[in-house]
Amino acid sequence: MYQLQSKPVIITLEIAPSDMVRFNTLRELHFPAHANYLEAHLTLFYRLPGMEAVIPETLQQYSQRAPMLLQVNDVVNFGTGVAYTLHAPALQELHGELQAAFDPWLVRQDRQPLRPHITIQNKVTAFKAAQLHAQLKESFRSFEITATGFGTWAYLQGPWKALDKFMFREPCLK
């Protein structure tokens, strides 16, 4: 159950556990161990106020939907690491609606257009990132994953603490 708290809140997109196996395995293999205190994830918002009751209320409202398919469409090198990018028009639309709902509390980073990605390597040299990128790119084929809800996390100056999940589900018809 979500509880209001003083720490900033991060919102992620929950992905089906079976789809996350690939990303988490790659992250365990290629993310520096000293900095790998999170599983792979897709961040939607980086810093929302934990004391605003409208945040969990809004997530509950927007979770009244069917799970959505996302297309993993590329693997990219961002200099100090590697990530998989996603093409997801429905997610872009959903993110825009959430941005409008959270507008009073958005920091500059959260006002940017969403560039959905799942990082599997970070905080390495450019050489290591280029090596992994070339290796993964060689055999890359686009594939689908399923978004299943929202996750909320308290930011603890490095590690994150899980707060609650708002799983997608069709609204009940009465």
mmCIF file of C-alpha atoms in Angstrom:
data_model
loop_
_atom_site.group_PDB
_atom_site.id
_atom_site.type_symbol
_atom_site.label_atom_id
_atom_site.label_comp_id
_atom_site.label_asym_id
_atom_site.label_seq_id
_atom_site.Cartn_x
_atom_site.Cartn_y
_atom_site.Cartn_z
ATOM 1 C CA MET A 1 0.000 0.000 0.000
ATOM 2 C CA TYR A 2 1.372 3.384 -1.013
ATOM 3 C CA GLN A 3 2.210 5.620 1.943
ATOM 4 C CA LEU A 4 2.980 9.303 1.679
ATOM 5 C CA GLN A 5 6.585 9.951 2.630
ATOM 6 C CA SER A 6 9.178 12.711 2.533
ATOM 7 C CA LYS A 7 11.554 11.162 -0.025
ATOM 8 C CA PRO A 8 11.210 11.954 -3.741
ATOM 9 C CA VAL A 9 9.236 9.370 -5.688
ATOM 10 C CA ILE A 10 10.346 7.658 -8.898
ATOM 11 C CA ILE A 11 7.720 6.114 -11.173
ATOM 12 C CA THR A 12 8.640 3.178 -13.383
ATOM 13 C CA LEU A 13 6.733 1.137 -15.898
ATOM 14 C CA GLU A 14 6.252 -2.420 -14.685
ATOM 15 C CA ILE A 15 7.155 -5.013 -17.306
ATOM 16 C CA ALA A 16 6.085 -8.670 -17.295
ATOM 17 C CA PRO A 17 8.646 -10.615 -15.212
ATOM 18 C CA SER A 18 9.209 -13.120 -18.033
ATOM 19 C CA ASP A 19 10.161 -10.222 -20.330
ATOM 20 C CA MET A 20 12.557 -8.751 -17.761
ATOM 21 C CA VAL A 21 14.699 -11.910 -17.497
ATOM 22 C CA ARG A 22 16.730 -10.954 -20.579
ATOM 23 C CA PHE A 23 17.395 -7.394 -19.382
ATOM 24 C CA ASN A 24 18.243 -8.397 -15.812
ATOM 25 C CA THR A 25 20.605 -11.136 -17.013
ATOM 26 C CA LEU A 26 22.437 -8.686 -19.269
ATOM 27 C CA ARG A 27 22.545 -6.116 -16.480
ATOM 28 C CA GLU A 28 24.080 -8.644 -14.077
ATOM 29 C CA LEU A 29 26.703 -9.531 -16.682
ATOM 30 C CA HIS A 30 27.617 -6.022 -17.856
ATOM 31 C CA PHE A 31 26.753 -3.434 -15.197
ATOM 32 C CA PRO A 32 29.622 -2.722 -12.770
ATOM 33 C CA ALA A 33 28.821 -4.733 -9.619
ATOM 34 C CA HIS A 34 29.570 -1.831 -7.246
ATOM 35 C CA ALA A 35 26.888 0.299 -8.923
ATOM 36 C CA ASN A 36 24.311 -2.375 -9.763
ATOM 37 C CA TYR A 37 21.876 -2.072 -6.866
ATOM 38 C CA LEU A 38 18.737 -2.049 -9.027
ATOM 39 C CA GLU A 39 17.170 -4.491 -11.416
ATOM 40 C CA ALA A 40 16.605 -3.366 -14.992
ATOM 41 C CA HIS A 41 13.762 -0.855 -15.233
ATOM 42 C CA LEU A 42 12.024 1.693 -17.437
ATOM 43 C CA THR A 43 11.728 5.055 -15.678
ATOM 44 C CA LEU A 44 8.747 7.286 -16.455
ATOM 45 C CA PHE A 45 9.319 10.044 -13.863
ATOM 46 C CA TYR A 46 12.496 10.727 -11.923
ATOM 47 C CA ARG A 47 11.440 13.011 -9.094
ATOM 48 C CA LEU A 48 7.920 13.595 -7.825
ATOM 49 C CA PRO A 49 7.063 14.744 -4.288
ATOM 50 C CA GLY A 50 6.298 11.819 -2.006
ATOM 51 C CA MET A 51 3.833 13.824 0.094
ATOM 52 C CA GLU A 52 1.339 14.521 -2.719
ATOM 53 C CA ALA A 53 -1.686 12.213 -2.386
ATOM 54 C CA VAL A 54 -2.723 12.996 -5.962
ATOM 55 C CA ILE A 55 0.225 10.974 -7.284
ATOM 56 C CA PRO A 56 -0.939 7.505 -6.152
ATOM 57 C CA GLU A 57 -4.553 8.495 -6.881
ATOM 58 C CA THR A 58 -3.587 9.387 -10.460
ATOM 59 C CA LEU A 59 -1.615 6.165 -10.920
ATOM 60 C CA GLN A 60 -4.597 4.176 -9.649
ATOM 61 C CA GLN A 61 -6.849 5.959 -12.130
ATOM 62 C CA TYR A 62 -4.481 5.401 -15.084
ATOM 63 C CA SER A 63 -3.915 1.741 -14.188
ATOM 64 C CA GLN A 64 -7.523 1.035 -15.209
ATOM 65 C CA ARG A 65 -6.404 -0.132 -18.635
ATOM 66 C CA ALA A 66 -5.278 -3.283 -20.359
ATOM 67 C CA PRO A 67 -1.592 -4.241 -20.364
ATOM 68 C CA MET A 68 0.193 -2.768 -23.382
ATOM 69 C CA LEU A 69 2.653 -4.202 -25.871
ATOM 70 C CA LEU A 70 5.920 -2.338 -26.387
ATOM 71 C CA GLN A 71 8.320 -2.847 -29.286
ATOM 72 C CA VAL A 72 11.995 -3.130 -28.296
ATOM 73 C CA ASN A 73 13.365 -1.615 -31.482
ATOM 74 C CA ASP A 74 17.092 -1.009 -31.022
ATOM 75 C CA VAL A 75 20.150 -1.278 -28.840
ATOM 76 C CA VAL A 76 22.056 1.991 -28.376
ATOM 77 C CA ASN A 77 25.412 3.125 -27.041
ATOM 78 C CA PHE A 78 25.125 6.322 -24.982
ATOM 79 C CA GLY A 79 28.840 6.763 -24.302
ATOM 80 C CA THR A 80 29.239 5.209 -20.860
ATOM 81 C CA GLY A 81 26.767 2.391 -21.319
ATOM 82 C CA VAL A 82 24.223 0.540 -23.403
ATOM 83 C CA ALA A 83 20.430 0.472 -23.415
ATOM 84 C CA TYR A 84 17.565 -1.022 -25.350
ATOM 85 C CA THR A 85 15.161 1.537 -26.807
ATOM 86 C CA LEU A 86 11.442 1.052 -27.233
ATOM 87 C CA HIS A 87 8.922 2.224 -29.789
ATOM 88 C CA ALA A 88 5.581 2.593 -28.060
ATOM 89 C CA PRO A 89 3.051 5.177 -29.295
ATOM 90 C CA ALA A 90 0.496 4.104 -26.643
ATOM 91 C CA LEU A 91 3.125 4.616 -23.921
ATOM 92 C CA GLN A 92 4.015 8.048 -25.318
ATOM 93 C CA GLU A 93 0.339 9.030 -25.167
ATOM 94 C CA LEU A 94 -0.043 7.676 -21.627
ATOM 95 C CA HIS A 95 3.119 9.476 -20.489
ATOM 96 C CA GLY A 96 1.830 12.757 -21.942
ATOM 97 C CA GLU A 97 -1.410 12.391 -20.002
ATOM 98 C CA LEU A 98 0.521 11.683 -16.800
ATOM 99 C CA GLN A 99 2.769 14.688 -17.438
ATOM 100 C CA ALA A 100 -0.339 16.879 -17.650
ATOM 101 C CA ALA A 101 -1.706 15.392 -14.413
ATOM 102 C CA PHE A 102 1.618 15.832 -12.578
ATOM 103 C CA ASP A 103 2.480 19.208 -14.149
ATOM 104 C CA PRO A 104 2.660 21.261 -10.915
ATOM 105 C CA TRP A 105 5.384 18.977 -9.531
ATOM 106 C CA LEU A 106 7.497 18.134 -12.582
ATOM 107 C CA VAL A 107 11.214 18.906 -12.529
ATOM 108 C CA ARG A 108 12.860 19.828 -15.828
ATOM 109 C CA GLN A 109 13.960 16.248 -16.571
ATOM 110 C CA ASP A 110 10.370 14.989 -16.141
ATOM 111 C CA ARG A 111 9.015 17.655 -18.508
ATOM 112 C CA GLN A 112 11.050 16.238 -21.400
ATOM 113 C CA PRO A 113 9.507 13.961 -24.017
ATOM 114 C CA LEU A 114 9.749 10.334 -22.965
ATOM 115 C CA ARG A 115 12.592 8.380 -24.585
ATOM 116 C CA PRO A 116 11.725 4.915 -23.273
ATOM 117 C CA HIS A 117 14.729 2.693 -22.696
ATOM 118 C CA ILE A 118 16.023 -0.060 -20.449
ATOM 119 C CA THR A 119 19.661 0.358 -19.434
ATOM 120 C CA ILE A 120 21.702 -2.815 -19.166
ATOM 121 C CA GLN A 121 25.134 -1.207 -18.778
ATOM 122 C CA ASN A 122 26.214 2.137 -17.323
ATOM 123 C CA LYS A 123 29.192 3.778 -15.610
ATOM 124 C CA VAL A 124 31.778 2.057 -17.814
ATOM 125 C CA THR A 125 34.435 3.346 -20.195
ATOM 126 C CA ALA A 126 33.493 4.355 -23.719
ATOM 127 C CA PHE A 127 35.566 1.402 -24.948
ATOM 128 C CA LYS A 128 33.600 -1.143 -22.891
ATOM 129 C CA ALA A 129 30.293 0.404 -23.949
ATOM 130 C CA ALA A 130 31.307 0.277 -27.625
ATOM 131 C CA GLN A 131 32.336 -3.374 -27.296
ATOM 132 C CA LEU A 132 29.045 -4.443 -25.722
ATOM 133 C CA HIS A 133 27.022 -2.360 -28.151
ATOM 134 C CA ALA A 134 28.728 -3.968 -31.153
ATOM 135 C CA GLN A 135 28.228 -7.444 -29.669
ATOM 136 C CA LEU A 136 24.505 -6.933 -28.983
ATOM 137 C CA LYS A 137 23.828 -5.036 -32.210
ATOM 138 C CA GLU A 138 25.254 -7.869 -34.311
ATOM 139 C CA SER A 139 22.475 -10.277 -33.337
ATOM 140 C CA PHE A 140 19.706 -7.808 -32.473
ATOM 141 C CA ARG A 141 16.174 -8.483 -33.724
ATOM 142 C CA SER A 142 13.223 -6.363 -32.686
ATOM 143 C CA PHE A 143 10.913 -7.997 -30.129
ATOM 144 C CA GLU A 144 7.856 -7.240 -28.012
ATOM 145 C CA ILE A 145 7.478 -6.960 -24.256
ATOM 146 C CA THR A 146 4.380 -6.325 -22.154
ATOM 147 C CA ALA A 147 3.884 -3.377 -19.799
ATOM 148 C CA THR A 148 1.798 -4.474 -16.831
ATOM 149 C CA GLY A 149 1.529 -1.431 -14.552
ATOM 150 C CA PHE A 150 3.355 1.299 -12.650
ATOM 151 C CA GLY A 151 5.899 0.957 -9.864
ATOM 152 C CA THR A 152 6.650 3.640 -7.284
ATOM 153 C CA TRP A 153 9.977 3.947 -5.522
ATOM 154 C CA ALA A 154 11.522 6.168 -2.849
ATOM 155 C CA TYR A 155 14.875 7.570 -3.948
ATOM 156 C CA LEU A 156 17.503 6.977 -1.247
ATOM 157 C CA GLN A 157 20.519 8.804 -2.735
ATOM 158 C CA GLY A 158 21.512 5.746 -4.770
ATOM 159 C CA PRO A 159 19.423 2.675 -3.948
ATOM 160 C CA TRP A 160 15.673 2.781 -4.376
ATOM 161 C CA LYS A 161 13.073 1.442 -1.962
ATOM 162 C CA ALA A 162 9.939 -0.142 -3.476
ATOM 163 C CA LEU A 163 6.751 1.618 -2.352
ATOM 164 C CA ASP A 164 3.820 0.192 -4.321
ATOM 165 C CA LYS A 165 2.642 -1.192 -7.644
ATOM 166 C CA PHE A 166 -0.412 -0.163 -9.641
ATOM 167 C CA MET A 167 -1.064 -3.043 -12.007
ATOM 168 C CA PHE A 168 -2.945 -2.526 -15.257
ATOM 169 C CA ARG A 169 -6.366 -4.078 -15.468
ATOM 170 C CA GLU A 170 -9.487 -3.455 -17.474
ATOM 171 C CA PRO A 171 -12.075 -1.397 -15.592
ATOM 172 C CA CYS A 172 -14.975 -3.379 -14.191
ATOM 173 C CA LEU A 173 -18.239 -2.845 -16.031
ATOM 174 C CA LYS A 174 -21.296 -2.613 -13.815
#
